[in-house]
Amino acid sequence: MKITTKKQFILASESPRRKELFGKLGIPFEVKASGAAEIVKRNLSVEEIAMHIAIDKTVAILEENPSAIVIAADTIVSLNDELLMKPKDNEEAKTFLQKLSGNTHQVTTGVAIYGEGTSISFAETTLVKFFDLSEEHIDAYIATGDSLDKAGAYGIQTMGGLFVERIQGDYNNVIGLPISRLFKVLLSLRLIEIERVVNA
């Protein structure tokens, strides 16, 4: 199976994790950081907040690349309606992990696809259950420096995954991009096509 496109795609993200996931489509794309401020509007649901931030990221890129299809995403960790964004320091990272310990939290990624007459956004949520974490384990993980650039202060694809008892939903969504759902949406919009490859 080969995925083809006649469109110019730009992934509006500085995340190497999203770049790697988007690369699974096997189509040419550029990566550009939007520089858009991640403004949280508290009167919205978590899904709406994630989608609005993703949309803002696409707008900044589209102004300079009007003929491209721009895709952006934003991932938010929430626990009992409390948003656990990227921690500002190790102390806040520890507080986040203590709250997540032994509990089930939500990881929501908002995705926006804009450009060339397309303007669509959606959100995907995965439930993640943590084991009970000791203070020693939390401190040891924080000392690796892995917490500070990740929503909820952990990465499921790194050593933070050792804290996960189970998940319900899309694993890639927790990393930062629900690539399977994105694939289906891009197909439905006819922005990509599947080409059957026959071995000689």
Short mmCIF file of N, CA and C in Angstrom, two decimals, residues 18-178:
data_model
loop_
_atom_site.label_atom_id
_atom_site.label_comp_id
_atom_site.label_asym_id
_atom_site.label_seq_id
_atom_site.Cartn_x
_atom_site.Cartn_y
_atom_site.Cartn_z
N ARG A 18 5.51 14.34 17.03
CA ARG A 18 4.47 14.50 16.01
C ARG A 18 5.06 14.36 14.61
N LYS A 19 6.26 14.85 14.42
CA LYS A 19 6.92 14.71 13.12
C LYS A 19 7.09 13.22 12.77
N GLU A 20 7.51 12.44 13.74
CA GLU A 20 7.70 11.01 13.50
C GLU A 20 6.38 10.32 13.19
N LEU A 21 5.33 10.66 13.93
CA LEU A 21 4.02 10.04 13.70
C LEU A 21 3.46 10.43 12.34
N PHE A 22 3.55 11.72 11.99
CA PHE A 22 3.01 12.16 10.70
C PHE A 22 3.79 11.52 9.55
N GLY A 23 5.06 11.26 9.79
CA GLY A 23 5.88 10.63 8.77
C GLY A 23 5.41 9.24 8.39
N LYS A 24 4.59 8.60 9.23
CA LYS A 24 4.08 7.27 8.93
C LYS A 24 3.16 7.27 7.71
N LEU A 25 2.64 8.44 7.33
CA LEU A 25 1.81 8.53 6.14
C LEU A 25 2.63 8.30 4.87
N GLY A 26 3.91 8.56 4.96
CA GLY A 26 4.78 8.32 3.82
C GLY A 26 4.62 9.32 2.69
N ILE A 27 4.13 10.52 3.00
CA ILE A 27 3.98 11.56 1.98
C ILE A 27 4.94 12.71 2.30
N PRO A 28 5.33 13.48 1.29
CA PRO A 28 6.22 14.62 1.55
C PRO A 28 5.53 15.67 2.41
N PHE A 29 6.27 16.25 3.35
CA PHE A 29 5.72 17.34 4.16
C PHE A 29 6.86 18.17 4.73
N GLU A 30 6.53 19.40 5.05
CA GLU A 30 7.47 20.29 5.71
C GLU A 30 7.06 20.46 7.17
N VAL A 31 8.01 20.85 7.98
CA VAL A 31 7.72 21.15 9.38
C VAL A 31 8.04 22.62 9.64
N LYS A 32 7.06 23.32 10.17
CA LYS A 32 7.26 24.74 10.50
C LYS A 32 6.62 25.04 11.85
N ALA A 33 7.37 25.73 12.69
CA ALA A 33 6.83 26.13 13.99
C ALA A 33 5.94 27.35 13.80
N SER A 34 4.75 27.32 14.37
CA SER A 34 3.81 28.41 14.16
C SER A 34 4.12 29.63 15.02
N GLY A 35 4.62 29.39 16.23
CA GLY A 35 4.88 30.50 17.14
C GLY A 35 3.62 31.08 17.76
N ALA A 36 2.48 30.44 17.50
CA ALA A 36 1.21 30.93 18.06
C ALA A 36 1.17 30.72 19.57
N ALA A 37 0.65 31.70 20.27
CA ALA A 37 0.51 31.58 21.73
C ALA A 37 -0.58 30.56 22.05
N GLU A 38 -0.30 29.66 23.00
CA GLU A 38 -1.27 28.64 23.38
C GLU A 38 -2.19 29.21 24.48
N ILE A 39 -3.22 29.91 24.02
CA ILE A 39 -4.13 30.59 24.95
C ILE A 39 -5.26 29.65 25.35
N VAL A 40 -5.41 29.44 26.64
CA VAL A 40 -6.45 28.55 27.16
C VAL A 40 -7.68 29.36 27.54
N LYS A 41 -8.80 29.08 26.88
CA LYS A 41 -10.06 29.74 27.19
C LYS A 41 -10.84 28.85 28.15
N ARG A 42 -10.93 29.28 29.38
CA ARG A 42 -11.46 28.43 30.45
C ARG A 42 -12.94 28.13 30.34
N ASN A 43 -13.68 28.88 29.52
CA ASN A 43 -15.12 28.65 29.41
C ASN A 43 -15.45 27.55 28.40
N LEU A 44 -14.42 26.90 27.84
CA LEU A 44 -14.63 25.85 26.86
C LEU A 44 -14.33 24.48 27.46
N SER A 45 -14.81 23.43 26.77
CA SER A 45 -14.48 22.07 27.18
C SER A 45 -13.02 21.79 26.84
N VAL A 46 -12.48 20.71 27.39
CA VAL A 46 -11.09 20.35 27.09
C VAL A 46 -10.93 20.12 25.59
N GLU A 47 -11.88 19.43 24.97
CA GLU A 47 -11.82 19.17 23.53
C GLU A 47 -11.80 20.47 22.74
N GLU A 48 -12.66 21.41 23.13
CA GLU A 48 -12.72 22.69 22.42
C GLU A 48 -11.44 23.50 22.60
N ILE A 49 -10.87 23.46 23.80
CA ILE A 49 -9.62 24.17 24.05
C ILE A 49 -8.52 23.63 23.15
N ALA A 50 -8.39 22.30 23.11
CA ALA A 50 -7.34 21.67 22.30
C ALA A 50 -7.53 22.01 20.82
N MET A 51 -8.77 21.99 20.33
CA MET A 51 -9.02 22.30 18.93
C MET A 51 -8.73 23.76 18.61
N HIS A 52 -9.12 24.66 19.50
CA HIS A 52 -8.89 26.09 19.27
C HIS A 52 -7.39 26.41 19.21
N ILE A 53 -6.61 25.79 20.10
CA ILE A 53 -5.16 26.01 20.07
C ILE A 53 -4.58 25.49 18.77
N ALA A 54 -5.04 24.31 18.33
CA ALA A 54 -4.56 23.74 17.07
C ALA A 54 -4.91 24.65 15.89
N ILE A 55 -6.12 25.19 15.89
CA ILE A 55 -6.54 26.08 14.81
C ILE A 55 -5.66 27.33 14.78
N ASP A 56 -5.39 27.90 15.95
CA ASP A 56 -4.53 29.09 16.01
C ASP A 56 -3.15 28.81 15.42
N LYS A 57 -2.65 27.60 15.64
CA LYS A 57 -1.34 27.23 15.09
C LYS A 57 -1.36 27.20 13.56
N THR A 58 -2.47 26.73 12.98
CA THR A 58 -2.55 26.66 11.51
C THR A 58 -2.63 28.04 10.89
N VAL A 59 -3.36 28.94 11.54
CA VAL A 59 -3.58 30.28 10.98
C VAL A 59 -2.26 31.01 10.78
N ALA A 60 -1.37 30.90 11.77
CA ALA A 60 -0.08 31.59 11.68
C ALA A 60 0.74 31.10 10.49
N ILE A 61 0.66 29.81 10.19
CA ILE A 61 1.42 29.24 9.07
C ILE A 61 0.75 29.55 7.74
N LEU A 62 -0.58 29.52 7.70
CA LEU A 62 -1.31 29.74 6.44
C LEU A 62 -1.09 31.14 5.89
N GLU A 63 -0.87 32.12 6.74
CA GLU A 63 -0.67 33.49 6.28
C GLU A 63 0.53 33.58 5.34
N GLU A 64 1.55 32.76 5.60
CA GLU A 64 2.76 32.78 4.78
C GLU A 64 2.77 31.65 3.73
N ASN A 65 1.85 30.72 3.86
CA ASN A 65 1.80 29.57 2.94
C ASN A 65 0.36 29.31 2.52
N PRO A 66 -0.25 30.25 1.78
CA PRO A 66 -1.68 30.15 1.47
C PRO A 66 -2.07 28.98 0.58
N SER A 67 -1.11 28.37 -0.12
CA SER A 67 -1.46 27.27 -1.03
C SER A 67 -1.23 25.90 -0.40
N ALA A 68 -0.89 25.87 0.87
CA ALA A 68 -0.57 24.60 1.55
C ALA A 68 -1.75 24.09 2.37
N ILE A 69 -1.69 22.80 2.68
CA ILE A 69 -2.58 22.21 3.68
C ILE A 69 -1.79 22.17 4.98
N VAL A 70 -2.26 22.90 5.96
CA VAL A 70 -1.54 23.00 7.23
C VAL A 70 -2.26 22.16 8.29
N ILE A 71 -1.49 21.32 8.95
CA ILE A 71 -2.03 20.46 10.01
C ILE A 71 -1.32 20.79 11.31
N ALA A 72 -2.11 20.99 12.34
CA ALA A 72 -1.55 21.29 13.66
C ALA A 72 -2.29 20.49 14.72
N ALA A 73 -1.64 20.30 15.85
CA ALA A 73 -2.26 19.55 16.94
C ALA A 73 -1.84 20.13 18.28
N ASP A 74 -2.67 19.90 19.27
CA ASP A 74 -2.33 20.30 20.64
C ASP A 74 -2.87 19.24 21.59
N THR A 75 -2.03 18.82 22.52
CA THR A 75 -2.40 17.75 23.44
C THR A 75 -2.51 18.29 24.86
N ILE A 76 -3.62 17.93 25.51
CA ILE A 76 -3.88 18.38 26.88
C ILE A 76 -4.17 17.18 27.78
N VAL A 77 -3.54 17.15 28.92
CA VAL A 77 -3.82 16.15 29.94
C VAL A 77 -4.76 16.77 30.97
N SER A 78 -5.81 16.05 31.31
CA SER A 78 -6.75 16.58 32.30
C SER A 78 -7.13 15.49 33.30
N LEU A 79 -7.37 15.93 34.50
CA LEU A 79 -7.79 15.04 35.59
C LEU A 79 -8.90 15.72 36.37
N ASN A 80 -10.09 15.14 36.31
CA ASN A 80 -11.25 15.73 37.00
C ASN A 80 -11.44 17.19 36.62
N ASP A 81 -11.36 17.46 35.33
CA ASP A 81 -11.55 18.80 34.75
C ASP A 81 -10.41 19.77 35.05
N GLU A 82 -9.36 19.33 35.72
CA GLU A 82 -8.19 20.18 35.93
C GLU A 82 -7.20 19.94 34.79
N LEU A 83 -6.76 21.02 34.16
CA LEU A 83 -5.82 20.91 33.05
C LEU A 83 -4.40 20.82 33.58
N LEU A 84 -3.68 19.80 33.13
CA LEU A 84 -2.28 19.64 33.50
C LEU A 84 -1.46 19.85 32.25
N MET A 85 -1.05 21.09 32.02
CA MET A 85 -0.31 21.46 30.82
C MET A 85 1.17 21.10 31.00
N LYS A 86 2.04 21.65 30.19
CA LYS A 86 3.47 21.42 30.39
C LYS A 86 3.90 22.09 31.68
N PRO A 87 4.54 21.37 32.59
CA PRO A 87 4.93 21.97 33.87
C PRO A 87 6.00 23.05 33.67
N LYS A 88 5.91 24.09 34.50
CA LYS A 88 6.87 25.19 34.36
C LYS A 88 8.21 24.90 35.02
N ASP A 89 8.21 23.92 35.94
CA ASP A 89 9.46 23.55 36.61
C ASP A 89 9.31 22.16 37.22
N ASN A 90 10.39 21.66 37.82
CA ASN A 90 10.36 20.32 38.40
C ASN A 90 9.37 20.20 39.55
N GLU A 91 9.19 21.26 40.29
CA GLU A 91 8.25 21.23 41.43
C GLU A 91 6.83 21.01 40.94
N GLU A 92 6.46 21.73 39.87
CA GLU A 92 5.11 21.55 39.34
C GLU A 92 4.97 20.18 38.68
N ALA A 93 6.04 19.69 38.04
CA ALA A 93 6.02 18.35 37.45
C ALA A 93 5.73 17.30 38.52
N LYS A 94 6.37 17.46 39.68
CA LYS A 94 6.14 16.52 40.77
C LYS A 94 4.70 16.57 41.26
N THR A 95 4.15 17.77 41.35
CA THR A 95 2.76 17.92 41.76
C THR A 95 1.82 17.22 40.78
N PHE A 96 2.08 17.38 39.49
CA PHE A 96 1.25 16.74 38.48
C PHE A 96 1.29 15.22 38.61
N LEU A 97 2.49 14.68 38.73
CA LEU A 97 2.63 13.22 38.81
C LEU A 97 2.02 12.66 40.09
N GLN A 98 2.08 13.40 41.16
CA GLN A 98 1.43 12.97 42.40
C GLN A 98 -0.08 12.92 42.22
N LYS A 99 -0.63 13.87 41.46
CA LYS A 99 -2.07 13.86 41.20
C LYS A 99 -2.47 12.70 40.29
N LEU A 100 -1.63 12.38 39.33
CA LEU A 100 -1.93 11.31 38.39
C LEU A 100 -1.77 9.92 39.01
N SER A 101 -0.94 9.83 40.05
CA SER A 101 -0.66 8.55 40.70
C SER A 101 -1.93 7.81 41.13
N GLY A 102 -2.09 6.58 40.63
CA GLY A 102 -3.23 5.75 41.01
C GLY A 102 -4.55 6.13 40.39
N ASN A 103 -4.55 7.15 39.54
CA ASN A 103 -5.80 7.65 38.97
C ASN A 103 -5.86 7.47 37.46
N THR A 104 -7.08 7.58 36.93
CA THR A 104 -7.29 7.57 35.48
C THR A 104 -7.47 9.00 35.01
N HIS A 105 -6.66 9.41 34.03
CA HIS A 105 -6.77 10.76 33.49
C HIS A 105 -7.08 10.70 31.99
N GLN A 106 -7.38 11.85 31.44
CA GLN A 106 -7.73 11.96 30.03
C GLN A 106 -6.60 12.66 29.28
N VAL A 107 -6.27 12.12 28.12
CA VAL A 107 -5.33 12.78 27.22
C VAL A 107 -6.10 13.14 25.95
N THR A 108 -6.25 14.42 25.71
CA THR A 108 -7.04 14.90 24.59
C THR A 108 -6.15 15.65 23.60
N THR A 109 -6.21 15.25 22.35
CA THR A 109 -5.47 15.95 21.30
C THR A 109 -6.45 16.57 20.32
N GLY A 110 -6.32 17.88 20.15
CA GLY A 110 -7.10 18.58 19.14
C GLY A 110 -6.28 18.67 17.87
N VAL A 111 -6.91 18.42 16.73
CA VAL A 111 -6.23 18.45 15.44
C VAL A 111 -6.98 19.41 14.51
N ALA A 112 -6.23 20.24 13.80
CA ALA A 112 -6.83 21.16 12.83
C ALA A 112 -6.20 20.93 11.47
N ILE A 113 -7.04 20.92 10.43
CA ILE A 113 -6.60 20.76 9.04
C ILE A 113 -7.16 21.94 8.26
N TYR A 114 -6.29 22.86 7.85
CA TYR A 114 -6.75 24.09 7.21
C TYR A 114 -5.95 24.36 5.93
N GLY A 115 -6.63 24.99 4.96
CA GLY A 115 -5.98 25.41 3.73
C GLY A 115 -6.64 24.85 2.50
N GLU A 116 -6.53 25.59 1.37
CA GLU A 116 -7.07 25.13 0.09
C GLU A 116 -8.56 24.78 0.19
N GLY A 117 -9.31 25.62 0.90
CA GLY A 117 -10.74 25.40 1.03
C GLY A 117 -11.14 24.43 2.12
N THR A 118 -10.16 23.88 2.81
CA THR A 118 -10.45 22.93 3.90
C THR A 118 -10.32 23.64 5.24
N SER A 119 -11.29 23.43 6.10
CA SER A 119 -11.22 23.97 7.46
C SER A 119 -11.97 23.02 8.38
N ILE A 120 -11.25 22.11 8.96
CA ILE A 120 -11.87 21.10 9.80
C ILE A 120 -11.01 20.86 11.04
N SER A 121 -11.66 20.57 12.13
CA SER A 121 -10.93 20.22 13.35
C SER A 121 -11.68 19.11 14.08
N PHE A 122 -10.94 18.34 14.85
CA PHE A 122 -11.55 17.28 15.65
C PHE A 122 -10.68 17.03 16.87
N ALA A 123 -11.23 16.31 17.82
CA ALA A 123 -10.49 15.98 19.04
C ALA A 123 -10.62 14.50 19.34
N GLU A 124 -9.54 13.93 19.83
CA GLU A 124 -9.50 12.52 20.21
C GLU A 124 -9.07 12.42 21.67
N THR A 125 -9.75 11.58 22.45
CA THR A 125 -9.43 11.43 23.87
C THR A 125 -9.10 9.97 24.20
N THR A 126 -8.03 9.78 24.93
CA THR A 126 -7.62 8.46 25.42
C THR A 126 -7.58 8.49 26.93
N LEU A 127 -8.07 7.43 27.57
CA LEU A 127 -8.02 7.31 29.02
C LEU A 127 -6.75 6.56 29.43
N VAL A 128 -6.05 7.11 30.40
CA VAL A 128 -4.79 6.51 30.86
C VAL A 128 -4.85 6.30 32.37
N LYS A 129 -4.60 5.08 32.80
CA LYS A 129 -4.59 4.75 34.24
C LYS A 129 -3.15 4.55 34.70
N PHE A 130 -2.77 5.29 35.76
CA PHE A 130 -1.43 5.16 36.34
C PHE A 130 -1.43 4.18 37.50
N PHE A 131 -0.31 3.49 37.68
CA PHE A 131 -0.08 2.75 38.91
C PHE A 131 0.09 3.75 40.05
N ASP A 132 0.01 3.26 41.28
CA ASP A 132 0.38 4.10 42.42
C ASP A 132 1.89 4.35 42.36
N LEU A 133 2.27 5.61 42.44
CA LEU A 133 3.68 5.97 42.30
C LEU A 133 4.27 6.38 43.64
N SER A 134 5.44 5.89 43.95
CA SER A 134 6.13 6.31 45.17
C SER A 134 6.84 7.63 44.90
N GLU A 135 7.10 8.37 45.96
CA GLU A 135 7.82 9.63 45.81
C GLU A 135 9.21 9.40 45.23
N GLU A 136 9.82 8.29 45.58
CA GLU A 136 11.14 7.95 45.07
C GLU A 136 11.12 7.78 43.55
N HIS A 137 10.09 7.08 43.05
CA HIS A 137 9.99 6.86 41.61
C HIS A 137 9.70 8.16 40.86
N ILE A 138 8.85 8.99 41.44
CA ILE A 138 8.54 10.29 40.83
C ILE A 138 9.80 11.15 40.75
N ASP A 139 10.54 11.23 41.86
CA ASP A 139 11.76 12.05 41.89
C ASP A 139 12.79 11.54 40.89
N ALA A 140 12.91 10.21 40.78
CA ALA A 140 13.89 9.62 39.86
C ALA A 140 13.52 9.94 38.41
N TYR A 141 12.25 9.90 38.10
CA TYR A 141 11.83 10.20 36.73
C TYR A 141 12.04 11.68 36.41
N ILE A 142 11.67 12.55 37.33
CA ILE A 142 11.83 13.98 37.11
C ILE A 142 13.30 14.33 36.90
N ALA A 143 14.17 13.63 37.59
CA ALA A 143 15.61 13.88 37.47
C ALA A 143 16.14 13.60 36.06
N THR A 144 15.41 12.83 35.26
CA THR A 144 15.84 12.55 33.88
C THR A 144 15.63 13.76 32.98
N GLY A 145 14.81 14.72 33.43
CA GLY A 145 14.51 15.90 32.62
C GLY A 145 13.43 15.68 31.58
N ASP A 146 12.81 14.53 31.60
CA ASP A 146 11.82 14.17 30.58
C ASP A 146 10.47 14.86 30.78
N SER A 147 10.22 15.39 31.96
CA SER A 147 8.89 15.89 32.30
C SER A 147 8.56 17.27 31.73
N LEU A 148 9.55 18.10 31.59
CA LEU A 148 9.29 19.53 31.42
C LEU A 148 8.67 19.92 30.08
N ASP A 149 8.87 19.15 29.03
CA ASP A 149 8.32 19.54 27.74
C ASP A 149 7.10 18.73 27.34
N LYS A 150 6.45 18.12 28.33
CA LYS A 150 5.32 17.24 28.02
C LYS A 150 4.10 17.57 28.88
N ALA A 151 2.95 17.60 28.24
CA ALA A 151 1.70 17.79 28.97
C ALA A 151 1.53 16.69 30.01
N GLY A 152 1.12 17.07 31.21
CA GLY A 152 0.95 16.10 32.28
C GLY A 152 2.25 15.67 32.92
N ALA A 153 3.38 16.18 32.43
CA ALA A 153 4.71 15.93 33.01
C ALA A 153 5.23 14.52 32.79
N TYR A 154 4.74 13.85 31.74
CA TYR A 154 5.28 12.52 31.43
C TYR A 154 5.14 12.22 29.95
N GLY A 155 5.98 11.31 29.48
CA GLY A 155 5.89 10.83 28.10
C GLY A 155 5.63 9.34 28.11
N ILE A 156 4.55 8.91 27.49
CA ILE A 156 4.22 7.48 27.50
C ILE A 156 5.21 6.68 26.65
N GLN A 157 5.84 7.35 25.69
CA GLN A 157 6.77 6.68 24.78
C GLN A 157 8.20 6.64 25.35
N THR A 158 8.40 7.28 26.52
CA THR A 158 9.70 7.25 27.18
C THR A 158 9.54 6.50 28.51
N MET A 159 10.38 6.79 29.47
CA MET A 159 10.30 6.07 30.75
C MET A 159 9.02 6.35 31.51
N GLY A 160 8.33 7.43 31.13
CA GLY A 160 7.03 7.71 31.75
C GLY A 160 6.03 6.61 31.48
N GLY A 161 6.24 5.86 30.41
CA GLY A 161 5.35 4.74 30.09
C GLY A 161 5.38 3.65 31.13
N LEU A 162 6.43 3.61 31.95
CA LEU A 162 6.52 2.60 33.01
C LEU A 162 5.50 2.84 34.12
N PHE A 163 4.93 4.03 34.16
CA PHE A 163 3.93 4.36 35.18
C PHE A 163 2.52 3.98 34.76
N VAL A 164 2.35 3.58 33.50
CA VAL A 164 1.01 3.36 32.94
C VAL A 164 0.55 1.93 33.19
N GLU A 165 -0.56 1.79 33.89
CA GLU A 165 -1.14 0.47 34.15
C GLU A 165 -1.93 -0.01 32.94
N ARG A 166 -2.72 0.89 32.31
CA ARG A 166 -3.48 0.53 31.12
C ARG A 166 -3.98 1.80 30.44
N ILE A 167 -4.33 1.64 29.17
CA ILE A 167 -4.94 2.75 28.45
C ILE A 167 -6.21 2.25 27.75
N GLN A 168 -7.10 3.17 27.49
CA GLN A 168 -8.31 2.88 26.73
C GLN A 168 -8.40 3.89 25.61
N GLY A 169 -8.10 3.46 24.39
CA GLY A 169 -8.10 4.38 23.27
C GLY A 169 -6.82 4.30 22.47
N ASP A 170 -6.54 5.36 21.74
CA ASP A 170 -5.42 5.42 20.80
C ASP A 170 -4.12 5.75 21.52
N TYR A 171 -3.16 4.83 21.45
CA TYR A 171 -1.84 5.03 22.07
C TYR A 171 -1.13 6.23 21.44
N ASN A 172 -1.16 6.33 20.11
CA ASN A 172 -0.47 7.43 19.43
C ASN A 172 -1.04 8.79 19.82
N ASN A 173 -2.31 8.80 20.18
CA ASN A 173 -2.94 10.04 20.64
C ASN A 173 -2.26 10.55 21.91
N VAL A 174 -1.85 9.64 22.77
CA VAL A 174 -1.18 10.03 24.02
C VAL A 174 0.21 10.61 23.70
N ILE A 175 0.84 10.08 22.67
CA ILE A 175 2.14 10.62 22.26
C ILE A 175 1.97 12.03 21.70
N GLY A 176 0.84 12.29 21.02
CA GLY A 176 0.62 13.65 20.54
C GLY A 176 -0.07 13.81 19.20
N LEU A 177 -0.40 12.68 18.52
CA LEU A 177 -1.10 12.81 17.25
C LEU A 177 -1.88 11.53 16.96
N PRO A 178 -3.22 11.59 16.90
CA PRO A 178 -4.02 10.39 16.58
C PRO A 178 -3.95 10.09 15.09
#
